[in-house]
PDB file of C-alpha atoms in Angstrom:
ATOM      1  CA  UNK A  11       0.000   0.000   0.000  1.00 56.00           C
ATOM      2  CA  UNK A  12       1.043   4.128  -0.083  1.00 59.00           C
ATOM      3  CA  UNK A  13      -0.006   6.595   1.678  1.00 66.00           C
ATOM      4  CA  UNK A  14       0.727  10.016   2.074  1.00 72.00           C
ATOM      5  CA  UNK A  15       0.472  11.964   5.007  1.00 75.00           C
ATOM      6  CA  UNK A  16       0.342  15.621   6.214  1.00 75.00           C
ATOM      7  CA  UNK A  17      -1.001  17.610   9.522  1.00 78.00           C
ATOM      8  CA  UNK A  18       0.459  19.161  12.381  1.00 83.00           C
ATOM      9  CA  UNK A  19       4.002  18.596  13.834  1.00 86.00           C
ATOM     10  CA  UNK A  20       2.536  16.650  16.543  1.00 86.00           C
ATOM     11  CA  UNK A  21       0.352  14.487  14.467  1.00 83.00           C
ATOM     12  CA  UNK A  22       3.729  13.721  12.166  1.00 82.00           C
ATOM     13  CA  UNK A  23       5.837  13.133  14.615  1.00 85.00           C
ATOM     14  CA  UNK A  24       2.856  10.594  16.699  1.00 83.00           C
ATOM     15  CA  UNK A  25       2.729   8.602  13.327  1.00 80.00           C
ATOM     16  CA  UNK A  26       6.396   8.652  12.814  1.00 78.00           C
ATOM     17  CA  UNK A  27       6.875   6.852  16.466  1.00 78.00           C
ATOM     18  CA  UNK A  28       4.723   4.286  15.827  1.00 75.00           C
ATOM     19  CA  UNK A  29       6.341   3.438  12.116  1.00 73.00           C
ATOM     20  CA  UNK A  30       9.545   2.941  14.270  1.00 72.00           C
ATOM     21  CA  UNK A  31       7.818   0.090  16.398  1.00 68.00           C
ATOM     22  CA  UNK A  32       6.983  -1.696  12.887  1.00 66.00           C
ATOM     23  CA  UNK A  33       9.456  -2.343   9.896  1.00 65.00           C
ATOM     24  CA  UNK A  34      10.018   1.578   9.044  1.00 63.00           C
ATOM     25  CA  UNK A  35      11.004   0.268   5.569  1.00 69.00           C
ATOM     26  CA  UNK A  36       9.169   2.042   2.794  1.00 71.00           C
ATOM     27  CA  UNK A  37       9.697   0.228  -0.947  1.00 77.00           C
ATOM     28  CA  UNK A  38      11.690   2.840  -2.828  1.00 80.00           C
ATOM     29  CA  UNK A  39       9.210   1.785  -5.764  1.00 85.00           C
ATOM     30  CA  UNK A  40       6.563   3.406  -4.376  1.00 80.00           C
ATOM     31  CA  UNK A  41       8.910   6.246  -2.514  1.00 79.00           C
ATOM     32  CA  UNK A  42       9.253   6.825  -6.966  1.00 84.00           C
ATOM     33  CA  UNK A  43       5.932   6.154  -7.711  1.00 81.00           C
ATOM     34  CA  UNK A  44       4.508   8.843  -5.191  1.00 78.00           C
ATOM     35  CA  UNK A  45       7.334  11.352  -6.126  1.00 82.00           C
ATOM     36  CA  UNK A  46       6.209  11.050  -9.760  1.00 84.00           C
ATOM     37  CA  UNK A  47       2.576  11.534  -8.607  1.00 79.00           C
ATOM     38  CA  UNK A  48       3.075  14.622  -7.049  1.00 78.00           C
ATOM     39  CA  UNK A  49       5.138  16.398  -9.581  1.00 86.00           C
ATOM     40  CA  UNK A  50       3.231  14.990 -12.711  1.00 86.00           C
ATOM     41  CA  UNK A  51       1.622  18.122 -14.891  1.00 90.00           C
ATOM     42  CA  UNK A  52      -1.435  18.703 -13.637  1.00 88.00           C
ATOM     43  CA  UNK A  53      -1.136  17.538 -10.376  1.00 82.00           C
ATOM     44  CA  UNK A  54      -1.104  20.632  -8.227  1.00 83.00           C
ATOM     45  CA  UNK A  55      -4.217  21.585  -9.981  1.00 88.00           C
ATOM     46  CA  UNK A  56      -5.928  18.209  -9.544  1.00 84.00           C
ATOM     47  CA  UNK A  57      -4.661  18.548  -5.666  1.00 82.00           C
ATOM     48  CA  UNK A  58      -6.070  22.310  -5.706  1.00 89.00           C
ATOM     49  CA  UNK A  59      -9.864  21.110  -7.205  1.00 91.00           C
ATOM     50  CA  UNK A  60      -9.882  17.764  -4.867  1.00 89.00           C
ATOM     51  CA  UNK A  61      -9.458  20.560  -1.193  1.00 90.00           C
ATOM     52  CA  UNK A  62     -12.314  22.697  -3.224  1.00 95.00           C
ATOM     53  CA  UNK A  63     -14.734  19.971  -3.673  1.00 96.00           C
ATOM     54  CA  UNK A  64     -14.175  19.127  -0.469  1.00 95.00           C
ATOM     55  CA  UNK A  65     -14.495  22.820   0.974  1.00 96.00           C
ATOM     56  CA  UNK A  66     -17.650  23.399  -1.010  1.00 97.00           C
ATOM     57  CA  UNK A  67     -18.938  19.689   0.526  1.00 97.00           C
ATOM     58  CA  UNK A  68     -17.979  20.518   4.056  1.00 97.00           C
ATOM     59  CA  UNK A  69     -19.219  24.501   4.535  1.00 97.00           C
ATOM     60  CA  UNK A  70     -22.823  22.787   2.522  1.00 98.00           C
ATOM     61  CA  UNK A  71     -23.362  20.559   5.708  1.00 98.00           C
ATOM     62  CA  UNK A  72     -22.264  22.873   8.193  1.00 98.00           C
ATOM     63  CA  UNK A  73     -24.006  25.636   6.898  1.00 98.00           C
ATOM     64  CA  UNK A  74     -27.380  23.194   7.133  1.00 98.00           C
ATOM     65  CA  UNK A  75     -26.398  21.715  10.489  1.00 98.00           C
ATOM     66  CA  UNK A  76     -26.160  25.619  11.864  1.00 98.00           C
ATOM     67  CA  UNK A  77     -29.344  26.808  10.086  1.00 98.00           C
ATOM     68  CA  UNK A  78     -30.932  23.874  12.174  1.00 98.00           C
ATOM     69  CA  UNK A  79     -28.702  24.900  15.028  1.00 97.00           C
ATOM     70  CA  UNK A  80     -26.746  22.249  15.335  1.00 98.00           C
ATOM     71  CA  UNK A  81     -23.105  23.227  15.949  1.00 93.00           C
ATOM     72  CA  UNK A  82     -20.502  21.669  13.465  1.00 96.00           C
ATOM     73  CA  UNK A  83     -17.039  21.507  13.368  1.00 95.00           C
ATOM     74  CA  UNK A  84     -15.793  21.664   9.585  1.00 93.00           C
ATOM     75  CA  UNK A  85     -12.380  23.489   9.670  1.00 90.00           C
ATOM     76  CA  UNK A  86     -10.592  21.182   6.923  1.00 88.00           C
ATOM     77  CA  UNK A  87     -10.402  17.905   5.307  1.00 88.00           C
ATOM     78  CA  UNK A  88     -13.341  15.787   4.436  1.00 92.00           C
ATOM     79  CA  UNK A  89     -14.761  15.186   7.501  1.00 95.00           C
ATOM     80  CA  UNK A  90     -17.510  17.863   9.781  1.00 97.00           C
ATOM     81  CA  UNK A  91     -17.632  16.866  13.007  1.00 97.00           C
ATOM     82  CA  UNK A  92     -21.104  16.846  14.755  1.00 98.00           C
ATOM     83  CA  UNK A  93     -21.224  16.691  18.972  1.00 97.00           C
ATOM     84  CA  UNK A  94     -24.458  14.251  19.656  1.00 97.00           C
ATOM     85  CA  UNK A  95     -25.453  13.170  22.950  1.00 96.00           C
ATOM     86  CA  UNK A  96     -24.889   9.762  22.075  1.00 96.00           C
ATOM     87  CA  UNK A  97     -23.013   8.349  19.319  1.00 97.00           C
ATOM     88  CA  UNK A  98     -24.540   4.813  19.005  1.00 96.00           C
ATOM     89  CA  UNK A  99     -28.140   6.057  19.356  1.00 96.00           C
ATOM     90  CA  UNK A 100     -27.809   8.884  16.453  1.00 97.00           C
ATOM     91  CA  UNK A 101     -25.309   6.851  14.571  1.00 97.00           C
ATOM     92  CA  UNK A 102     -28.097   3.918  14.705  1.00 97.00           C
ATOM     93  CA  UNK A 103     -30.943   6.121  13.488  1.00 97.00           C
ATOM     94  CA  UNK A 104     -28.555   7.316  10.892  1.00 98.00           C
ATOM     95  CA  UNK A 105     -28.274   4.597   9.404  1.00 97.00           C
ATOM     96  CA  UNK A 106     -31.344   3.488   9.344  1.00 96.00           C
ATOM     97  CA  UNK A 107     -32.177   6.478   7.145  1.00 96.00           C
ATOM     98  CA  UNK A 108     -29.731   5.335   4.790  1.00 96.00           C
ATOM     99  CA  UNK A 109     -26.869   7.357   6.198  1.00 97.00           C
ATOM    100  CA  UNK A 110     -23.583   5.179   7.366  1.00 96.00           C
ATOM    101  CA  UNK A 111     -21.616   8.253   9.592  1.00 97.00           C
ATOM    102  CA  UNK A 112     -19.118   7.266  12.540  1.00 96.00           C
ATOM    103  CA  UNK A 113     -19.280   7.203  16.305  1.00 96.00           C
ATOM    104  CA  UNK A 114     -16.474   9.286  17.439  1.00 93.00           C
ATOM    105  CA  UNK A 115     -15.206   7.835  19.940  1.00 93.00           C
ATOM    106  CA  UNK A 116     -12.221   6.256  17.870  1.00 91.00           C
ATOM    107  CA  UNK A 117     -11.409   9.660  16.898  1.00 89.00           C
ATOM    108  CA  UNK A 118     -11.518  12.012  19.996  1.00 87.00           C
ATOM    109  CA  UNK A 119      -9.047  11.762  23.514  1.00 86.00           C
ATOM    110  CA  UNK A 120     -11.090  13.770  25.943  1.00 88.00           C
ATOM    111  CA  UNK A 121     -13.871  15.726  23.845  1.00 90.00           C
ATOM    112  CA  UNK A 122     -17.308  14.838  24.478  1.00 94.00           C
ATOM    113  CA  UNK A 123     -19.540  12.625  22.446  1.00 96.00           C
ATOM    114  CA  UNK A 124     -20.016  13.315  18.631  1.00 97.00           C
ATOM    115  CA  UNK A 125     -20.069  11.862  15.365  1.00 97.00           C
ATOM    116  CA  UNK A 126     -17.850  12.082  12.228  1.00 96.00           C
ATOM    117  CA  UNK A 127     -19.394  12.680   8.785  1.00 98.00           C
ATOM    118  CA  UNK A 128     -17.358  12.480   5.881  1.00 96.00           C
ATOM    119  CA  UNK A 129     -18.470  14.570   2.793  1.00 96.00           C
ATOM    120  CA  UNK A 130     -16.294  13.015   0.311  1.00 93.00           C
ATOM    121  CA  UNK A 131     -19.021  11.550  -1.706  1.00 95.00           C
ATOM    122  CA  UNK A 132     -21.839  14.087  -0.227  1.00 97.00           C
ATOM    123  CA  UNK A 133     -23.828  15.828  -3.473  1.00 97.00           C
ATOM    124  CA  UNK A 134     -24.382  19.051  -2.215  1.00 97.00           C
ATOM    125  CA  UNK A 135     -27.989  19.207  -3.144  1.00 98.00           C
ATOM    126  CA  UNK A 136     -28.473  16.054  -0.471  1.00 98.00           C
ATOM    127  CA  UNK A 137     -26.524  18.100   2.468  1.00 98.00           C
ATOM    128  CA  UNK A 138     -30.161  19.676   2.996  1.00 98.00           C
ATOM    129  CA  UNK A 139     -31.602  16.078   3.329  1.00 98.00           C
ATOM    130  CA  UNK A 140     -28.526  14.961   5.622  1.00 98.00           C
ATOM    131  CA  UNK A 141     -28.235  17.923   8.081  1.00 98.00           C
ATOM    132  CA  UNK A 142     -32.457  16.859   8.433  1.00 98.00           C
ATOM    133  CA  UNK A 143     -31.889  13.501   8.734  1.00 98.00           C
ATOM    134  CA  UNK A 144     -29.114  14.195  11.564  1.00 98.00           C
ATOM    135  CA  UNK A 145     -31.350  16.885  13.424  1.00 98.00           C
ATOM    136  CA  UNK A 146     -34.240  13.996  13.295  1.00 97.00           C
ATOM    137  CA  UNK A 147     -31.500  11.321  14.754  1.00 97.00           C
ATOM    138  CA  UNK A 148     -30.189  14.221  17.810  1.00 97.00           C
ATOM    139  CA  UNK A 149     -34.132  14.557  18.625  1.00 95.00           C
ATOM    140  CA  UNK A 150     -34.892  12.590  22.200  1.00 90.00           C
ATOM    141  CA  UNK A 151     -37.563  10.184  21.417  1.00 81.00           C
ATOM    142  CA  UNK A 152     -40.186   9.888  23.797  1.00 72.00           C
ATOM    143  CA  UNK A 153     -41.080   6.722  25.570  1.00 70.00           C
ATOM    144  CA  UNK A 154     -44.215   4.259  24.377  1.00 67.00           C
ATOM    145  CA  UNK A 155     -46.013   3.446  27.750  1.00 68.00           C
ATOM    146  CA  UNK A 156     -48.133   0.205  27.828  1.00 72.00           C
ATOM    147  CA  UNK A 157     -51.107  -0.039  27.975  1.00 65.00           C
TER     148      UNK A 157
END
């Protein structure tokens, strides 16, 4: 496999300590093969559209989340991040709406519950839809009493 990876000093340098506990060997193949990537023609510019789509995907959601007001976090990336109250409830009735989003607990250290939505496939014209379904999935549900 390749990857490539960028983010914050401390980010780097956490990955870079746990490639030292494994082999640490990268194929200089690929170490080509990635070099060549990056500096083909074209490929800043395919780079540059890829962080726009993604922009345009993110502010989309968060801009429906807030006009719900639902706080999001969407600084970057492909990924708004969405405190719940509980992650398996709303990631449960997510799904069930046809939405598969993350719990984040696999994500977060000491922040509070939440849930990760990734964009990267997100039409823009469905981030209405989403940010409804999500507001639906956050609502407390009230209890069925017996009769």
């Amino acid at each position: 496999g390749l990857a490539v990876l960028t983010g914050d000093p401390g980010t780097v340098a956490r990955v870079q300590g746990r490639q030292l506990v494994g082999t640490g060997w990268v194929s200089h193949v690929l170490q080509s093969l990635a070099v060549a990537m990056w500096s083909a023609p074209g490929g800043a510019a395919l780079l540059e559209r890829g962080r726009e789509t993604y922009r345009r995907r993110r502010e989309a959601l968060a801009a429906e989340l807030g006009a719900r007001g639902i706080i999001a976090h969407a600084r970057s990336g492909m990924n708004v991040w969405v405190p719940v109250a509980s992650e398996g409830v709303v990631t449960g009735r997510l799904l069930d709406t046809g939405w598969a989003v993350l719990a984040g607990e696999r994500f977060r250290l000491s922040s509070p519950p939440a849930i990760r939505v990734t964009v990267s496939t997100l039409d823009v014209a469905e981030a209405g839809r989403l940010a409804g379904d999500i507001e639906a999935a956050m609502a407390p549900r009230r209890r069925t009493r017996l009769a």
